[in-house]
Amino acid sequence: MDKGIYFYGVTLDRNWDDHKIKGMDSNYYLRKIKIEDLNGLISLVPLAEYGHPAIDENIENLSWLKKKSEEHMNILKSAMEYSQIIPMKFCTVFYDEKKIEELLEQNYTRLYEKLEYLSNKEEWSCKLYIDKEKFIEEYKESKQDLDDINGMSKGAAYFKKKKLSNELEEKARKEIYDISDYIYNRIKELGMECQRNDNLGQEITGIEKEMILNTAILIDNKKNEKIINKINKEFNKLNNEHIDIECTGPWPPYNFISTLKIE
């Protein structure tokens, strides 16, 4: 066997026709495995690239991983234009369609109920980024009061300034935490569900500023524009040039599903 079956995710059958979406191997389109009211979306892929042991080596190749994970996400987003989807993890590959049928049958009720719940909802991402060095520097300049240093000896003044600088830096770092907490709480009030995820490093984001908040929110797709505008208004109240907000979506609802157990 030289072909594997790439499993993208699950949709409700009534919301899915045979749309022409190319798979991870662009020679093959997505097709469905139907189990009652559910579809498993699949396509063929070469095992020479997606099977073991090749996949283990490819995952370690960052350029391959970046390219293929983007393709995976774009395929899911294309599918989402027609139907809500419960996405599978990147590079979920089977050797036998029967195994996917069994997975759908075993988890049918949970999958169906979750898709019903997610219907007409979208996952969005809201992130905060900061130029921490400039923020701290500006904070210290705005709060520093050196009046009581006048008249001190050079040595005493030096140590007093150093102590004050350290205290202000600590307060500035707390201010950064308070800002991220404030925006998170505002987001949480606006979304139907909200999840605070680990911040991503600059080597992953490719952004010079440091991430200080990483949230996923589930919102009504008829209210998405209104809610994102409200989040941006809350952010604008901060009025700080060293902090940026990024709201993107819709995304596959990875943050609001439980992973299927695959044996």
Coordinates of C-alpha atoms in Angstrom, one line a residue:
M1 CA 0.0 0.0 0.0
D2 CA 1.5 3.4 -1.0
K3 CA -1.4 5.6 0.0
G4 CA -2.7 6.6 3.4
I5 CA -5.9 8.3 4.4
Y6 CA -5.6 11.8 5.8
F7 CA -8.4 12.5 8.3
Y8 CA -9.2 16.2 8.5
G9 CA -12.3 16.3 10.7
V10 CA -16.0 15.7 11.2
T11 CA -19.0 17.6 9.9
L12 CA -22.8 17.2 9.9
D13 CA -24.0 15.5 6.7
R14 CA -26.9 17.8 6.2
N15 CA -24.5 20.8 5.9
W16 CA -22.0 19.2 3.5
D17 CA -22.2 18.5 -0.2
D18 CA -19.3 17.3 -2.4
H19 CA -17.4 20.6 -2.5
K20 CA -14.2 20.6 -4.5
I21 CA -11.5 21.1 -1.9
K22 CA -8.0 19.9 -2.7
G23 CA -6.3 17.8 0.0
M24 CA -2.8 17.7 1.4
D25 CA -1.8 15.9 -1.8
S26 CA -3.3 18.3 -4.4
N27 CA -3.8 15.4 -6.7
Y28 CA -6.8 14.3 -4.6
Y29 CA -9.9 16.1 -3.4
L30 CA -11.6 15.8 0.0
R31 CA -14.3 13.2 0.1
K32 CA -16.5 12.0 2.9
I33 CA -17.1 8.8 4.9
K34 CA -20.7 8.9 5.9
I35 CA -22.0 7.5 9.2
E36 CA -25.7 8.4 9.6
D37 CA -25.7 12.2 10.1
L38 CA -21.9 12.6 10.3
N39 CA -19.2 12.9 7.7
G40 CA -15.6 12.1 8.2
L41 CA -13.6 14.3 5.7
I42 CA -10.6 12.5 4.2
S43 CA -8.3 12.4 1.2
L44 CA -5.5 10.2 0.0
V45 CA -1.8 11.1 0.8
P46 CA 1.4 9.3 -0.1
L47 CA 2.8 7.1 2.8
A48 CA 6.3 7.9 1.6
E49 CA 5.7 11.4 3.0
Y50 CA 3.0 10.9 5.7
G51 CA 3.5 7.3 6.9
H52 CA 6.1 6.0 9.4
P53 CA 9.0 6.4 9.6
A54 CA 9.0 9.3 7.0
I55 CA 6.5 11.4 9.0
D56 CA 8.7 11.3 12.1
E57 CA 11.6 12.9 10.2
N58 CA 9.4 15.4 8.4
I59 CA 7.9 16.7 11.6
E60 CA 11.4 17.5 12.7
N61 CA 12.0 19.5 9.5
L62 CA 10.7 23.0 10.5
S63 CA 10.3 24.3 6.9
W64 CA 8.2 21.2 6.0
L65 CA 6.3 21.4 9.2
K66 CA 5.5 25.1 8.7
K67 CA 4.4 24.6 5.1
K68 CA 2.3 21.5 5.7
S69 CA 0.6 22.8 8.9
E70 CA -0.4 26.0 7.0
E71 CA -1.9 23.7 4.2
H72 CA -3.7 21.7 6.8
M73 CA -5.2 24.9 8.4
N74 CA -6.2 26.3 5.0
I75 CA -8.0 23.1 4.1
L76 CA -10.0 23.2 7.4
K77 CA -10.9 26.9 6.8
S78 CA -12.1 26.0 3.3
A79 CA -14.3 23.3 4.7
M80 CA -15.6 25.7 7.3
E81 CA -17.1 27.9 4.6
Y82 CA -19.7 25.2 4.0
S83 CA -20.1 23.6 7.4
Q84 CA -18.8 23.7 11.0
I85 CA -16.1 21.1 11.6
I86 CA -14.6 19.2 14.5
P87 CA -11.0 19.3 13.4
M88 CA -8.5 16.4 13.8
K89 CA -4.9 17.0 14.8
F90 CA -2.4 17.8 12.1
C91 CA -1.2 14.7 10.2
T92 CA -3.9 12.3 11.5
V93 CA -3.3 9.5 9.0
F94 CA -5.0 6.0 8.8
Y95 CA -4.2 3.0 6.7
D96 CA -7.8 1.7 6.6
E97 CA -11.1 3.6 6.2
K98 CA -12.8 1.0 8.4
K99 CA -10.8 2.5 11.4
I100 CA -12.3 5.9 10.7
E101 CA -15.8 4.4 10.4
E102 CA -15.3 2.7 13.8
L103 CA -14.1 6.0 15.3
L104 CA -17.2 7.8 14.1
E105 CA -19.5 5.1 15.3
Q106 CA -17.9 4.8 18.7
N107 CA -18.0 8.6 19.3
Y108 CA -21.2 9.3 17.3
T109 CA -23.3 10.9 20.1
R110 CA -20.5 13.1 21.4
L111 CA -19.6 14.3 18.0
Y112 CA -23.1 14.9 16.9
E113 CA -24.0 16.9 20.1
K114 CA -20.8 18.9 19.9
L115 CA -21.4 19.8 16.2
E116 CA -25.0 20.9 17.1
Y117 CA -23.6 23.0 19.9
L118 CA -20.9 24.6 17.7
S119 CA -23.4 25.3 14.9
N120 CA -23.4 29.1 14.1
K121 CA -20.5 29.7 16.4
E122 CA -16.9 30.7 15.5
E123 CA -13.6 30.5 17.2
W124 CA -11.6 33.7 17.2
S125 CA -8.1 34.4 18.6
C126 CA -7.2 37.6 20.5
K127 CA -3.5 38.3 21.4
L128 CA -1.7 41.1 23.0
Y129 CA 2.0 42.0 22.1
I130 CA 4.2 44.4 24.0
D131 CA 7.6 46.1 23.5
K132 CA 8.4 45.3 27.1
E133 CA 11.7 47.2 27.3
K134 CA 10.2 50.5 26.0
F135 CA 7.1 50.1 28.1
I136 CA 9.2 49.7 31.3
E137 CA 11.5 52.6 30.3
E138 CA 8.5 54.9 29.7
Y139 CA 6.8 53.8 32.9
K140 CA 9.9 54.5 35.0
E141 CA 10.4 57.9 33.4
S142 CA 6.8 58.9 34.2
K143 CA 6.9 57.7 37.8
Q144 CA 10.4 58.6 38.8
D145 CA 10.6 61.4 41.4
L146 CA 14.2 62.4 42.2
D147 CA 13.4 65.4 44.4
D148 CA 14.4 63.7 47.7
I149 CA 17.8 62.7 46.2
N150 CA 18.9 66.4 45.9
G151 CA 21.5 67.1 48.6
M152 CA 22.6 63.5 49.0
S153 CA 26.2 62.5 48.5
K154 CA 27.1 61.0 45.1
G155 CA 27.3 57.5 46.6
A156 CA 24.0 57.7 48.6
A157 CA 22.2 59.2 45.5
Y158 CA 23.5 56.4 43.3
F159 CA 22.2 53.7 45.5
K160 CA 18.9 55.5 46.1
K161 CA 18.4 55.9 42.3
K162 CA 19.2 52.3 41.7
K163 CA 16.8 51.1 44.4
L164 CA 14.1 53.4 43.0
S165 CA 14.7 52.1 39.5
N166 CA 14.4 48.5 40.6
E167 CA 11.2 49.2 42.5
L168 CA 9.7 51.0 39.5
E169 CA 10.7 48.2 37.1
E170 CA 8.9 45.7 39.4
K171 CA 5.8 47.9 39.4
A172 CA 6.0 48.2 35.6
R173 CA 6.0 44.5 35.2
K174 CA 3.0 44.2 37.5
E175 CA 1.3 46.9 35.3
I176 CA 1.9 44.7 32.3
Y177 CA 0.3 41.7 34.0
D178 CA -2.7 43.9 35.1
I179 CA -3.2 45.1 31.6
S180 CA -3.3 41.6 30.1
D181 CA -5.6 40.5 32.9
Y182 CA -7.9 43.5 32.3
I183 CA -8.2 42.7 28.6
Y184 CA -8.7 39.0 29.3
N185 CA -11.6 39.7 31.7
R186 CA -13.2 42.0 29.1
I187 CA -12.9 39.4 26.4
K188 CA -14.3 36.8 28.8
E189 CA -17.4 38.9 29.4
L190 CA -18.0 39.3 25.7
G191 CA -17.4 35.7 24.4
M192 CA -19.7 32.7 24.8
E193 CA -16.7 30.7 26.0
C194 CA -13.2 31.9 26.5
Q195 CA -9.9 30.1 27.0
R196 CA -6.5 31.6 28.1
N197 CA -3.7 29.8 26.4
D198 CA 0.1 29.8 27.0
N199 CA 1.8 32.7 25.4
L200 CA 3.9 31.9 22.3
G201 CA 7.6 32.7 22.0
Q202 CA 8.9 35.1 19.4
E203 CA 10.6 32.3 17.6
I204 CA 7.0 31.0 16.9
T205 CA 5.2 34.2 16.3
G206 CA 7.9 35.9 14.2
I207 CA 6.9 39.2 15.9
E208 CA 9.4 41.4 17.5
K209 CA 7.1 42.4 20.4
E210 CA 6.6 39.8 23.2
M211 CA 3.2 38.1 23.5
I212 CA 1.6 38.8 26.9
L213 CA -1.9 37.4 26.3
N214 CA -3.2 34.6 24.1
T215 CA -6.9 33.9 24.2
A216 CA -9.4 31.9 22.2
I217 CA -13.1 32.9 22.2
L218 CA -16.2 31.2 20.9
I219 CA -18.7 33.7 19.6
D220 CA -22.0 33.8 17.7
N221 CA -21.1 34.1 14.0
K222 CA -23.9 36.8 13.6
K223 CA -22.2 38.9 16.4
N224 CA -18.5 38.4 15.5
E225 CA -17.9 41.9 14.1
K226 CA -19.7 43.6 16.9
I227 CA -17.8 41.6 19.6
I228 CA -14.4 42.2 18.0
N229 CA -15.2 45.9 17.7
K230 CA -16.0 45.9 21.4
I231 CA -12.7 44.2 22.3
N232 CA -10.8 46.7 20.2
K233 CA -12.6 49.6 22.0
E234 CA -11.5 48.1 25.4
F235 CA -8.0 47.9 24.1
N236 CA -8.0 51.5 22.8
K237 CA -8.8 52.7 26.3
L238 CA -5.3 51.6 27.3
N239 CA -3.9 54.2 24.9
N240 CA -0.3 52.8 25.0
E241 CA 1.8 52.8 21.8
H242 CA 4.0 50.0 23.1
I243 CA 1.1 47.4 23.2
D244 CA -0.7 45.9 20.1
I245 CA -3.7 43.7 19.9
E246 CA -4.4 41.1 17.2
C247 CA -7.8 39.6 16.7
T248 CA -8.1 36.9 14.0
G249 CA -10.6 34.3 12.8
P250 CA -12.6 32.4 12.3
W251 CA -10.5 29.3 13.1
P252 CA -11.3 25.6 13.5
P253 CA -12.6 25.2 17.1
Y254 CA -9.6 23.3 18.4
N255 CA -9.8 25.1 21.8
F256 CA -13.4 24.1 22.4
I257 CA -13.4 20.4 21.6
S258 CA -12.0 17.4 23.4
T259 CA -9.5 15.3 21.5
L260 CA -10.8 12.0 20.2
K261 CA -9.1 8.9 21.5
I262 CA -7.4 7.2 18.6
E263 CA -5.9 3.7 19.1

